[in-house]
GROMACS .gro file of C-alpha atoms in nm:
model
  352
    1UNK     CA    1   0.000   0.000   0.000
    2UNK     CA    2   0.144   0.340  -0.122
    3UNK     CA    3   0.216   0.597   0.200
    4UNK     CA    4  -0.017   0.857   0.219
    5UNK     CA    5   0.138   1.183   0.010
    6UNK     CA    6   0.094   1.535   0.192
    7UNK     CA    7  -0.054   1.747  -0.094
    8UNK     CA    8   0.048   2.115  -0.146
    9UNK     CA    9  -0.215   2.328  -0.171
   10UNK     CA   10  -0.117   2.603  -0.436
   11UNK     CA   11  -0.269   2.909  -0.577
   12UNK     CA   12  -0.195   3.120  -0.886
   13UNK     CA   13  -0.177   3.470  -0.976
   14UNK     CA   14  -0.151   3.568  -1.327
   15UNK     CA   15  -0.377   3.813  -1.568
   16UNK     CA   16  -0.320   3.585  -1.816
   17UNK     CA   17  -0.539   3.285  -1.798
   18UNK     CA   18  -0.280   3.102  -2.090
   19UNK     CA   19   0.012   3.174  -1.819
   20UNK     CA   20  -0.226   3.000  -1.532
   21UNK     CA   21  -0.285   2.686  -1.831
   22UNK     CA   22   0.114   2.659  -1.830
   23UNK     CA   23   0.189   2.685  -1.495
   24UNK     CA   24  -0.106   2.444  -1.413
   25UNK     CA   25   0.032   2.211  -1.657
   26UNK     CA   26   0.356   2.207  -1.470
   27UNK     CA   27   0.206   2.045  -1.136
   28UNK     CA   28   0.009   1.778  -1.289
   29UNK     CA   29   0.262   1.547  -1.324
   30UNK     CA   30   0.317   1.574  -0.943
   31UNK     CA   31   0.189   1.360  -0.693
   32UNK     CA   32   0.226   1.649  -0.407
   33UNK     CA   33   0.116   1.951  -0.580
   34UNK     CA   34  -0.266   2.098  -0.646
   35UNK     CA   35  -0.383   2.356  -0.817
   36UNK     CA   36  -0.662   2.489  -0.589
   37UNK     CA   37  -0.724   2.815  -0.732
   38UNK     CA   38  -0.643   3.057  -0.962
   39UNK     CA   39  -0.659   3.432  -0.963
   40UNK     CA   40  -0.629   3.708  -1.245
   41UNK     CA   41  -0.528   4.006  -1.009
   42UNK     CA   42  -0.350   4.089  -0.686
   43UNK     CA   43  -0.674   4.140  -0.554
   44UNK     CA   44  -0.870   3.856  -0.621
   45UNK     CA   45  -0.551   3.652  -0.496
   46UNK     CA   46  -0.535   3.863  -0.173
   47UNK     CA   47  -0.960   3.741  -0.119
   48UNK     CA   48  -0.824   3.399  -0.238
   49UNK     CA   49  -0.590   3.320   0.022
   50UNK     CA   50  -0.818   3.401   0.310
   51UNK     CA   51  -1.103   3.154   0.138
   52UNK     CA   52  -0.859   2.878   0.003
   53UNK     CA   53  -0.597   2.900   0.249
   54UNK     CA   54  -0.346   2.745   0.007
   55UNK     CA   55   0.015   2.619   0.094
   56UNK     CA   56   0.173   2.859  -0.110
   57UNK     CA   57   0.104   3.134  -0.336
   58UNK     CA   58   0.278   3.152  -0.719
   59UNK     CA   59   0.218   3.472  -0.879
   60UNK     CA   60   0.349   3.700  -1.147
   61UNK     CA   61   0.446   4.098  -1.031
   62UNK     CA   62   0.257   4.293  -1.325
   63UNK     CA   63  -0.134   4.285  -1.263
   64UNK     CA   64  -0.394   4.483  -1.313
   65UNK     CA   65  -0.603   4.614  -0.964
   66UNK     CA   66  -0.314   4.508  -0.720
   67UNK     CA   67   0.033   4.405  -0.880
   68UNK     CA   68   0.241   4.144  -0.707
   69UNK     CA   69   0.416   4.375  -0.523
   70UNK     CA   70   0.118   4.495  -0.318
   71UNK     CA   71  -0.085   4.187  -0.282
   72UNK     CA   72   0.227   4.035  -0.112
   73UNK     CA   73   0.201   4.354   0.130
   74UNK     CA   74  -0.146   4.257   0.196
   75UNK     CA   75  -0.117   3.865   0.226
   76UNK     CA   76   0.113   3.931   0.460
   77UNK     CA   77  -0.120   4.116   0.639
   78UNK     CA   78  -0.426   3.945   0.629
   79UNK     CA   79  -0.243   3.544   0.620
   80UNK     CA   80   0.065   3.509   0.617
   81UNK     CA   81   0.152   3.205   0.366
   82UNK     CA   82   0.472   3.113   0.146
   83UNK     CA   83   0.484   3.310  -0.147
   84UNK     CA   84   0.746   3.263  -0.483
   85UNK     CA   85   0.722   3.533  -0.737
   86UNK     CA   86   0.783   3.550  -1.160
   87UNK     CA   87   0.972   3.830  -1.242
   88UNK     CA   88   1.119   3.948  -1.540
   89UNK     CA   89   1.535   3.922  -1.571
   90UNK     CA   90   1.518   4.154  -1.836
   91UNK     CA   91   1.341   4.451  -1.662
   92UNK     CA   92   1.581   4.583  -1.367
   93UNK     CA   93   1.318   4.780  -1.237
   94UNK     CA   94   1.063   4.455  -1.227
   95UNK     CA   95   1.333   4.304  -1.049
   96UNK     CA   96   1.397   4.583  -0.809
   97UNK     CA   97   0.955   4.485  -0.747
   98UNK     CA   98   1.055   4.167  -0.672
   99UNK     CA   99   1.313   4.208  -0.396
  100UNK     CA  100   1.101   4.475  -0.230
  101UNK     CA  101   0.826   4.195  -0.246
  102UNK     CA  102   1.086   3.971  -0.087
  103UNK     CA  103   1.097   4.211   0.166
  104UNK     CA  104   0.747   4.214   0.253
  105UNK     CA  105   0.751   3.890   0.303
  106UNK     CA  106   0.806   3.649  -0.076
  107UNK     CA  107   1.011   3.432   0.042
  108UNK     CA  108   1.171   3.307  -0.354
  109UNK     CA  109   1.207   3.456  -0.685
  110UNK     CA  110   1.206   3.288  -1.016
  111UNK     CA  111   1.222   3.422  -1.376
  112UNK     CA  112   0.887   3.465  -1.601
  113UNK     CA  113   1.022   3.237  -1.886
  114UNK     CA  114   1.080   3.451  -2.240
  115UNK     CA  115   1.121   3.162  -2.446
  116UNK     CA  116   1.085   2.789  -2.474
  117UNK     CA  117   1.409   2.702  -2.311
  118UNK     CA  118   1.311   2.929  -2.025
  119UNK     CA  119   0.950   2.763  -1.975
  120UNK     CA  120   1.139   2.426  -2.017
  121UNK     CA  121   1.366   2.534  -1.672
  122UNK     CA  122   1.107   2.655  -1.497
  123UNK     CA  123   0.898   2.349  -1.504
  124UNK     CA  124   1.185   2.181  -1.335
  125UNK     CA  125   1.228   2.425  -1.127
  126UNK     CA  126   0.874   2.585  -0.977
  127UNK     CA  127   0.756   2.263  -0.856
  128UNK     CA  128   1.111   2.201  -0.582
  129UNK     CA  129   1.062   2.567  -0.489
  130UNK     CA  130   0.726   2.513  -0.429
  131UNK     CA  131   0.792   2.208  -0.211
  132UNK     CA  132   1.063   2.429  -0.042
  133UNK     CA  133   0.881   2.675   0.080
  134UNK     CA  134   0.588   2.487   0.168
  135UNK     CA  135   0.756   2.456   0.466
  136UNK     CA  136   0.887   2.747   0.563
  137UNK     CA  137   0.820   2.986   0.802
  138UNK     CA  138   0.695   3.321   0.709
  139UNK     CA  139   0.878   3.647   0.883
  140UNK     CA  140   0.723   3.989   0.887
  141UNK     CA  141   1.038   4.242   0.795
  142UNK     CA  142   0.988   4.614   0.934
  143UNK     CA  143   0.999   4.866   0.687
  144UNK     CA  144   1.263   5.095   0.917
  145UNK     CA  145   1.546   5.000   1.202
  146UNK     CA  146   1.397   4.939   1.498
  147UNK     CA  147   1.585   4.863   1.875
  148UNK     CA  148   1.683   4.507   1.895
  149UNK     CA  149   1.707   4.384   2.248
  150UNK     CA  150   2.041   4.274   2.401
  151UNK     CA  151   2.260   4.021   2.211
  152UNK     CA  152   2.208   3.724   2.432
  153UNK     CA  153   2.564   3.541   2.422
  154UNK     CA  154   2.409   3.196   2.374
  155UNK     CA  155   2.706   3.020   2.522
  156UNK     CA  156   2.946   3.176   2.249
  157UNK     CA  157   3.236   3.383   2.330
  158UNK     CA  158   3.272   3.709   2.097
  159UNK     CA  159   3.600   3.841   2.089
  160UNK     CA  160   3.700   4.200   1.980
  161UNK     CA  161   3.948   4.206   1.721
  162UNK     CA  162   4.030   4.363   1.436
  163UNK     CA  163   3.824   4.240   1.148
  164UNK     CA  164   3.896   4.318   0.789
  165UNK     CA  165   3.601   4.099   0.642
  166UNK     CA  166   3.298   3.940   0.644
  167UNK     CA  167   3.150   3.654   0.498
  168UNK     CA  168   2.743   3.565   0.441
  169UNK     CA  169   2.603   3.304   0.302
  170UNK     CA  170   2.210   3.253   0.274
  171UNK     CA  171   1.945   3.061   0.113
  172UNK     CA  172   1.552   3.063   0.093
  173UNK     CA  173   1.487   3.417   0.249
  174UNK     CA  174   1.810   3.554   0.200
  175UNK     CA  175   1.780   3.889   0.022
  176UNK     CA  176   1.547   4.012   0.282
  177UNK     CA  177   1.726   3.903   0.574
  178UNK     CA  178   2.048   4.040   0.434
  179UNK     CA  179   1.912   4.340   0.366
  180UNK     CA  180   1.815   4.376   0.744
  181UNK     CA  181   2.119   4.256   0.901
  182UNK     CA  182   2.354   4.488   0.671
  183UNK     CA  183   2.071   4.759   0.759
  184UNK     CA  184   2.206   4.767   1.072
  185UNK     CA  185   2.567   4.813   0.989
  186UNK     CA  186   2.681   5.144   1.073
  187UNK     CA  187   2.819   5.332   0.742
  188UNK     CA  188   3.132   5.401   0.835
  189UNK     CA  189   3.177   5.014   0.954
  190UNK     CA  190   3.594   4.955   0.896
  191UNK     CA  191   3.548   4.611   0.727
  192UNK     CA  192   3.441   4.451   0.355
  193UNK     CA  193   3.137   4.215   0.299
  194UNK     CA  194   3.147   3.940   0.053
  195UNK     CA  195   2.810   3.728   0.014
  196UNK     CA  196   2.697   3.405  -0.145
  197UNK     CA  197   2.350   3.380  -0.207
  198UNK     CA  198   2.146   3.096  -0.344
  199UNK     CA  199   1.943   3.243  -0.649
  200UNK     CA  200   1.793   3.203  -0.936
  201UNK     CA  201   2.034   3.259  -1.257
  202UNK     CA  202   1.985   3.596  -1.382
  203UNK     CA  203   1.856   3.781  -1.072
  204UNK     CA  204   2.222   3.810  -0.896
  205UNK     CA  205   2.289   4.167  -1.063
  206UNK     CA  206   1.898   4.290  -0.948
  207UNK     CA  207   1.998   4.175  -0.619
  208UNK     CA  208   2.314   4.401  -0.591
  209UNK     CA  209   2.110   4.709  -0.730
  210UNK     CA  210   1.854   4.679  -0.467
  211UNK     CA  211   2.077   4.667  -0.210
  212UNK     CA  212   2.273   4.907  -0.379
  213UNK     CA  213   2.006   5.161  -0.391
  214UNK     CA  214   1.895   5.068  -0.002
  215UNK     CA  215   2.232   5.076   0.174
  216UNK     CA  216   2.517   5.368   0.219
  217UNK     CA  217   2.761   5.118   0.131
  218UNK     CA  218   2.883   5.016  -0.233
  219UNK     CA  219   2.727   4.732  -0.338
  220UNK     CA  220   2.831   4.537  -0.655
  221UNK     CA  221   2.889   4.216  -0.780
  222UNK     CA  222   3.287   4.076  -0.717
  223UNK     CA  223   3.517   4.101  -1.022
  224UNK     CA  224   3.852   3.854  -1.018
  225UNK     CA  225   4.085   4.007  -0.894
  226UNK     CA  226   3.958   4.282  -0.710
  227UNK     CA  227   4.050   4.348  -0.362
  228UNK     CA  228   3.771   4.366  -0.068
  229UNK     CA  229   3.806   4.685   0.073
  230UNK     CA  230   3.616   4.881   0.362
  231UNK     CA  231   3.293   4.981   0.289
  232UNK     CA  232   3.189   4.748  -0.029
  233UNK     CA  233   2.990   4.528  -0.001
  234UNK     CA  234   3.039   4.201  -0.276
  235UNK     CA  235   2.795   3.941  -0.407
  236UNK     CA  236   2.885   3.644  -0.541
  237UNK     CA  237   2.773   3.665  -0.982
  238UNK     CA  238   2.573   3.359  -1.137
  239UNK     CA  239   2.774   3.039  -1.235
  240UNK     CA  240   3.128   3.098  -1.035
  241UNK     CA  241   3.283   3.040  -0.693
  242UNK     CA  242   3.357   3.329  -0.441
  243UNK     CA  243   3.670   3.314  -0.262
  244UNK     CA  244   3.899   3.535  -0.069
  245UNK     CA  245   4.244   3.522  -0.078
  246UNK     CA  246   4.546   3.692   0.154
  247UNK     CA  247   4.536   4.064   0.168
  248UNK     CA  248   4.147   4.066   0.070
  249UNK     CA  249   4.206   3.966  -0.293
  250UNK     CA  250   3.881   3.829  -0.398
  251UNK     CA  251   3.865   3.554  -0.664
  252UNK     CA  252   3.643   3.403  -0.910
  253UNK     CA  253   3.595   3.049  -1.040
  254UNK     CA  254   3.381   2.933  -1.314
  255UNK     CA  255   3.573   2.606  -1.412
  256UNK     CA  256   3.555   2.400  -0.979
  257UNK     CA  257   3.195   2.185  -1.044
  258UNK     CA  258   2.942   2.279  -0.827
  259UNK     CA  259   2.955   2.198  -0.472
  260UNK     CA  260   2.590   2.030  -0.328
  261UNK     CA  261   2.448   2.127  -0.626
  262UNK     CA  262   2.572   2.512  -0.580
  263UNK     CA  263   2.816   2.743  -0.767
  264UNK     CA  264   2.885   2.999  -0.634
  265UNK     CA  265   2.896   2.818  -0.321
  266UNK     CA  266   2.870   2.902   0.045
  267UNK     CA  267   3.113   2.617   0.119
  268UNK     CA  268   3.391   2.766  -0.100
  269UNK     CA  269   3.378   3.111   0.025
  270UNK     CA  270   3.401   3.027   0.350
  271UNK     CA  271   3.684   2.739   0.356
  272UNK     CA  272   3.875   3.012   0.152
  273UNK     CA  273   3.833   3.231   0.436
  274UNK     CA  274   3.964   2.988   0.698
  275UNK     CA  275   4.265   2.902   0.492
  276UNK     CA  276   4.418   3.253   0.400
  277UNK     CA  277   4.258   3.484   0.647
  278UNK     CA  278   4.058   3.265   0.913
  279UNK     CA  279   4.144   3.570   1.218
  280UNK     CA  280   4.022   3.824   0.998
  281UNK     CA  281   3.714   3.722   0.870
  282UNK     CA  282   3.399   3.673   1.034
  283UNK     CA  283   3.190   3.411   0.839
  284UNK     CA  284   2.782   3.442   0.913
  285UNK     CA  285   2.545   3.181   0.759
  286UNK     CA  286   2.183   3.292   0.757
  287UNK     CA  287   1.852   3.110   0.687
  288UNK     CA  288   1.835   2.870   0.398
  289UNK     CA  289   1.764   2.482   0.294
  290UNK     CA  290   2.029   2.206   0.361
  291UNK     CA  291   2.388   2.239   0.476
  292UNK     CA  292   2.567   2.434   0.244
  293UNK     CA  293   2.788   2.678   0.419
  294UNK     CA  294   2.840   2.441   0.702
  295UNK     CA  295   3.155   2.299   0.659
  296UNK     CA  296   3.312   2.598   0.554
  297UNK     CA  297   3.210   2.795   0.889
  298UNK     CA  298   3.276   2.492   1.083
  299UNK     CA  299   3.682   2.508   0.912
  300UNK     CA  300   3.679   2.892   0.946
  301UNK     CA  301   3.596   2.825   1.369
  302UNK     CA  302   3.844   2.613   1.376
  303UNK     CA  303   4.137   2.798   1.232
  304UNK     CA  304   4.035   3.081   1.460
  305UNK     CA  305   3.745   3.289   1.317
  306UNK     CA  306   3.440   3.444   1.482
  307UNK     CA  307   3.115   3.208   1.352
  308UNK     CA  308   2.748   3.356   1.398
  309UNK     CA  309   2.426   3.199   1.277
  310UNK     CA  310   2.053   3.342   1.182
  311UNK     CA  311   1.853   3.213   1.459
  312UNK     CA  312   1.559   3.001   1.419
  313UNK     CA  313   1.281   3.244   1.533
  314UNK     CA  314   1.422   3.469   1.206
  315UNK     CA  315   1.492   3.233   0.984
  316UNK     CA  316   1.253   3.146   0.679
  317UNK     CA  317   1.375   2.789   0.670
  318UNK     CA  318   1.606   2.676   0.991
  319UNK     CA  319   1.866   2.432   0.726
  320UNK     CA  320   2.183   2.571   0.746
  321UNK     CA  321   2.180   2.760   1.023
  322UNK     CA  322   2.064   2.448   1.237
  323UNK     CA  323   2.282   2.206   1.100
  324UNK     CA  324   2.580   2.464   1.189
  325UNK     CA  325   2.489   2.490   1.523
  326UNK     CA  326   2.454   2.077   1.573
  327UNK     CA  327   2.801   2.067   1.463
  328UNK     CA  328   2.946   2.336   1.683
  329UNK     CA  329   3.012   2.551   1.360
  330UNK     CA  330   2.906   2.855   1.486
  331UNK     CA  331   2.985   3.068   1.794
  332UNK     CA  332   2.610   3.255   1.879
  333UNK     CA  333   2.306   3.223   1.684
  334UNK     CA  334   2.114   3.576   1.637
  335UNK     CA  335   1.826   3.732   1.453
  336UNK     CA  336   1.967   3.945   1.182
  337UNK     CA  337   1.971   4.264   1.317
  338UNK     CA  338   2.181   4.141   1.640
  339UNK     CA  339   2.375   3.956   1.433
  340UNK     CA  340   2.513   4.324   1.308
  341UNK     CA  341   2.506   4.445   1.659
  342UNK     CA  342   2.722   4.142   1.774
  343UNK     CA  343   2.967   4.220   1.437
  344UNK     CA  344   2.986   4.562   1.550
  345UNK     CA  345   3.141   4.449   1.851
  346UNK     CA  346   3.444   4.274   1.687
  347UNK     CA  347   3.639   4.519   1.538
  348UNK     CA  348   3.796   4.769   1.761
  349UNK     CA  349   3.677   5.121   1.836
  350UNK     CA  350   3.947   5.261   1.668
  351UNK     CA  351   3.903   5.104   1.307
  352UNK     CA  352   4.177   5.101   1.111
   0.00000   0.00000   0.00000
């Protein structure tokens, strides 16, 4: 006798009912996935949600009545539920829509396919992110900085030093968690950031220009060769490792396969970091699915770098953080804007 299958309840959210036909086409040949709904507008979806109470919501970001931009403002509101928006790569404002809607609370972003080789990838790809955030938790993000309450030292030991670097890597719920914890960074902060985060192709470069245009700091994507310097702020591109090398030289590789499934990985980054700069560099690794990122911050502790973690009352999904923390990879676990507060603490009130 087969095991019983728990079914994810989904709803879409597209003007265009030959979009809808697609995506619902997409799901049928899944055992775990139902269509339970379909809306044509923001607000029809928003009216949806609260009468279908679906799993997870799928829906496009340009829509008459309420665009996807605002009815993720208002699910969020009204009932909170898992939410993975289409946006255009092509259109850097669009995308700019999307990681605000990230912010208010879409928790993944995937391209609206162009061509046939693009609908092709994203019917292998929708249905895992579906089942990936089915489970995840959804977080409110303020709008504006708010007092965090004291960082609690959960049995870690910070110690001040002087830091040059830091490292982030994050997964499902990323951007917007990023965004908040580097929020929170004061500007003139005397260290470099270099990220890794798990995306969809394409949408790395709209990533750095909304955090570009939200932060004081200068936020671009790395170039080889380049060197890390105070006050940038680096992302990882599409399709290459991220690594660090002595003297904050950062470096990018194309040709190493893909670690777990993952290039640019979180795992690279931060080994790199352990072997040429380890008491420099303070690696983070925020919320996200599976382990990547783990071994690397577990290396970096043990060559003698500071290791925080997203805690799990933040964290979309509680993956990488959690399996860091079973492993002893990580010194304190934090929501992200303590986890700033606690960085702020390690390099030394005199900068450099």
């Amino acid at each position: 006798m087969d095991r019983e299958v728990l079914v994810i309840r989904v709803l879409l959210v597209d003007d265009s009912a030959s979009v809808r036909a697609v995506l619902k086409r997409f799901f049928r040949k899944t055992r775990d996935i139902e269509v339970v709904g379909e809306a044509e507008d923001g607000a029809q979806a928003v009216q949806m949600v609260i009468d279908l109470q679906p799993h997870v919501v799928v829906m496009d970001l340009q829509m008459p009545v309420l665009d996807g931009y605002q009815a993720t403002e208002r699910i969020m509101e009204v009932r909170p539920t898992p939410i993975v928006v289409l946006s255009s790569r092509a259109n850097r404002n669009q995308m700019q829509t999307a990681f605000e809607a990230m912010r208010r609370g879409a928790l993944e972003v995937l391209p609206k396919p162009e061509d046939t080789p693009s609908w092709q990838q994203l019917a292998e790809s929708l249905p895992e992110t579906v089942r990936t955030v089915s489970g995840a938790r959804t977080v409110r993000h303020a709008r504006r900085p708010a007092r965090t309450a004291p960082i609690p030292t959960s049995g870690g030991v910070l110690r001040e030093r002087e830091l040059q670097w830091v490292a982030i890597g994050a997964s499902t719920g990323g951007p917007a968690a990023i965004r908040e914890l580097l929020g929170e960074v004061p500007e003139d902060a005397p260290v470099g950031f270099l990220i890794v985060q798990h995306i969809a192709s394409g949408f790395e470069l709209g990533f750095a220009d909304w955090l570009n245009k939200e932060l004081p700091f200068d936020v671009r994507l790395a170039t080889d060769g380049e060197v890390l310097r105070r006050g940038a702020v680096r992302l990882a591109p599409g399709g290459s490792h991220l690594r660090l090398e002595a003297a904050g030289m950062l470096r990018l590789d194309p040709h190493t396969p893909p670690r777990r499934g993952h290039r640019p990985a979180v795992d690279e980054m931060l080994l790199s970091c352990a072997e040429n700069c380890p008491h420099e560099v303070a690696g983070v690794l925020m919320t996200g699915m599976g382990s990547d990122g783990v071994e690397g911050l577990l290396a970096l502790r043990q060559a003698g770098g500071i290791t925080l973690a997203q805690d799990e009352a933040s964290s979309v999904v509680f993956g990488m953080p959690r399996v860091a923390l079973e492993r002893g990879a990580a010194d304190v676990a934090l929501p992200p804007r303590a986890l700033a507060r606690a960085l702020a603490r390690l390099w030394s009130k005199e900068g450099r």
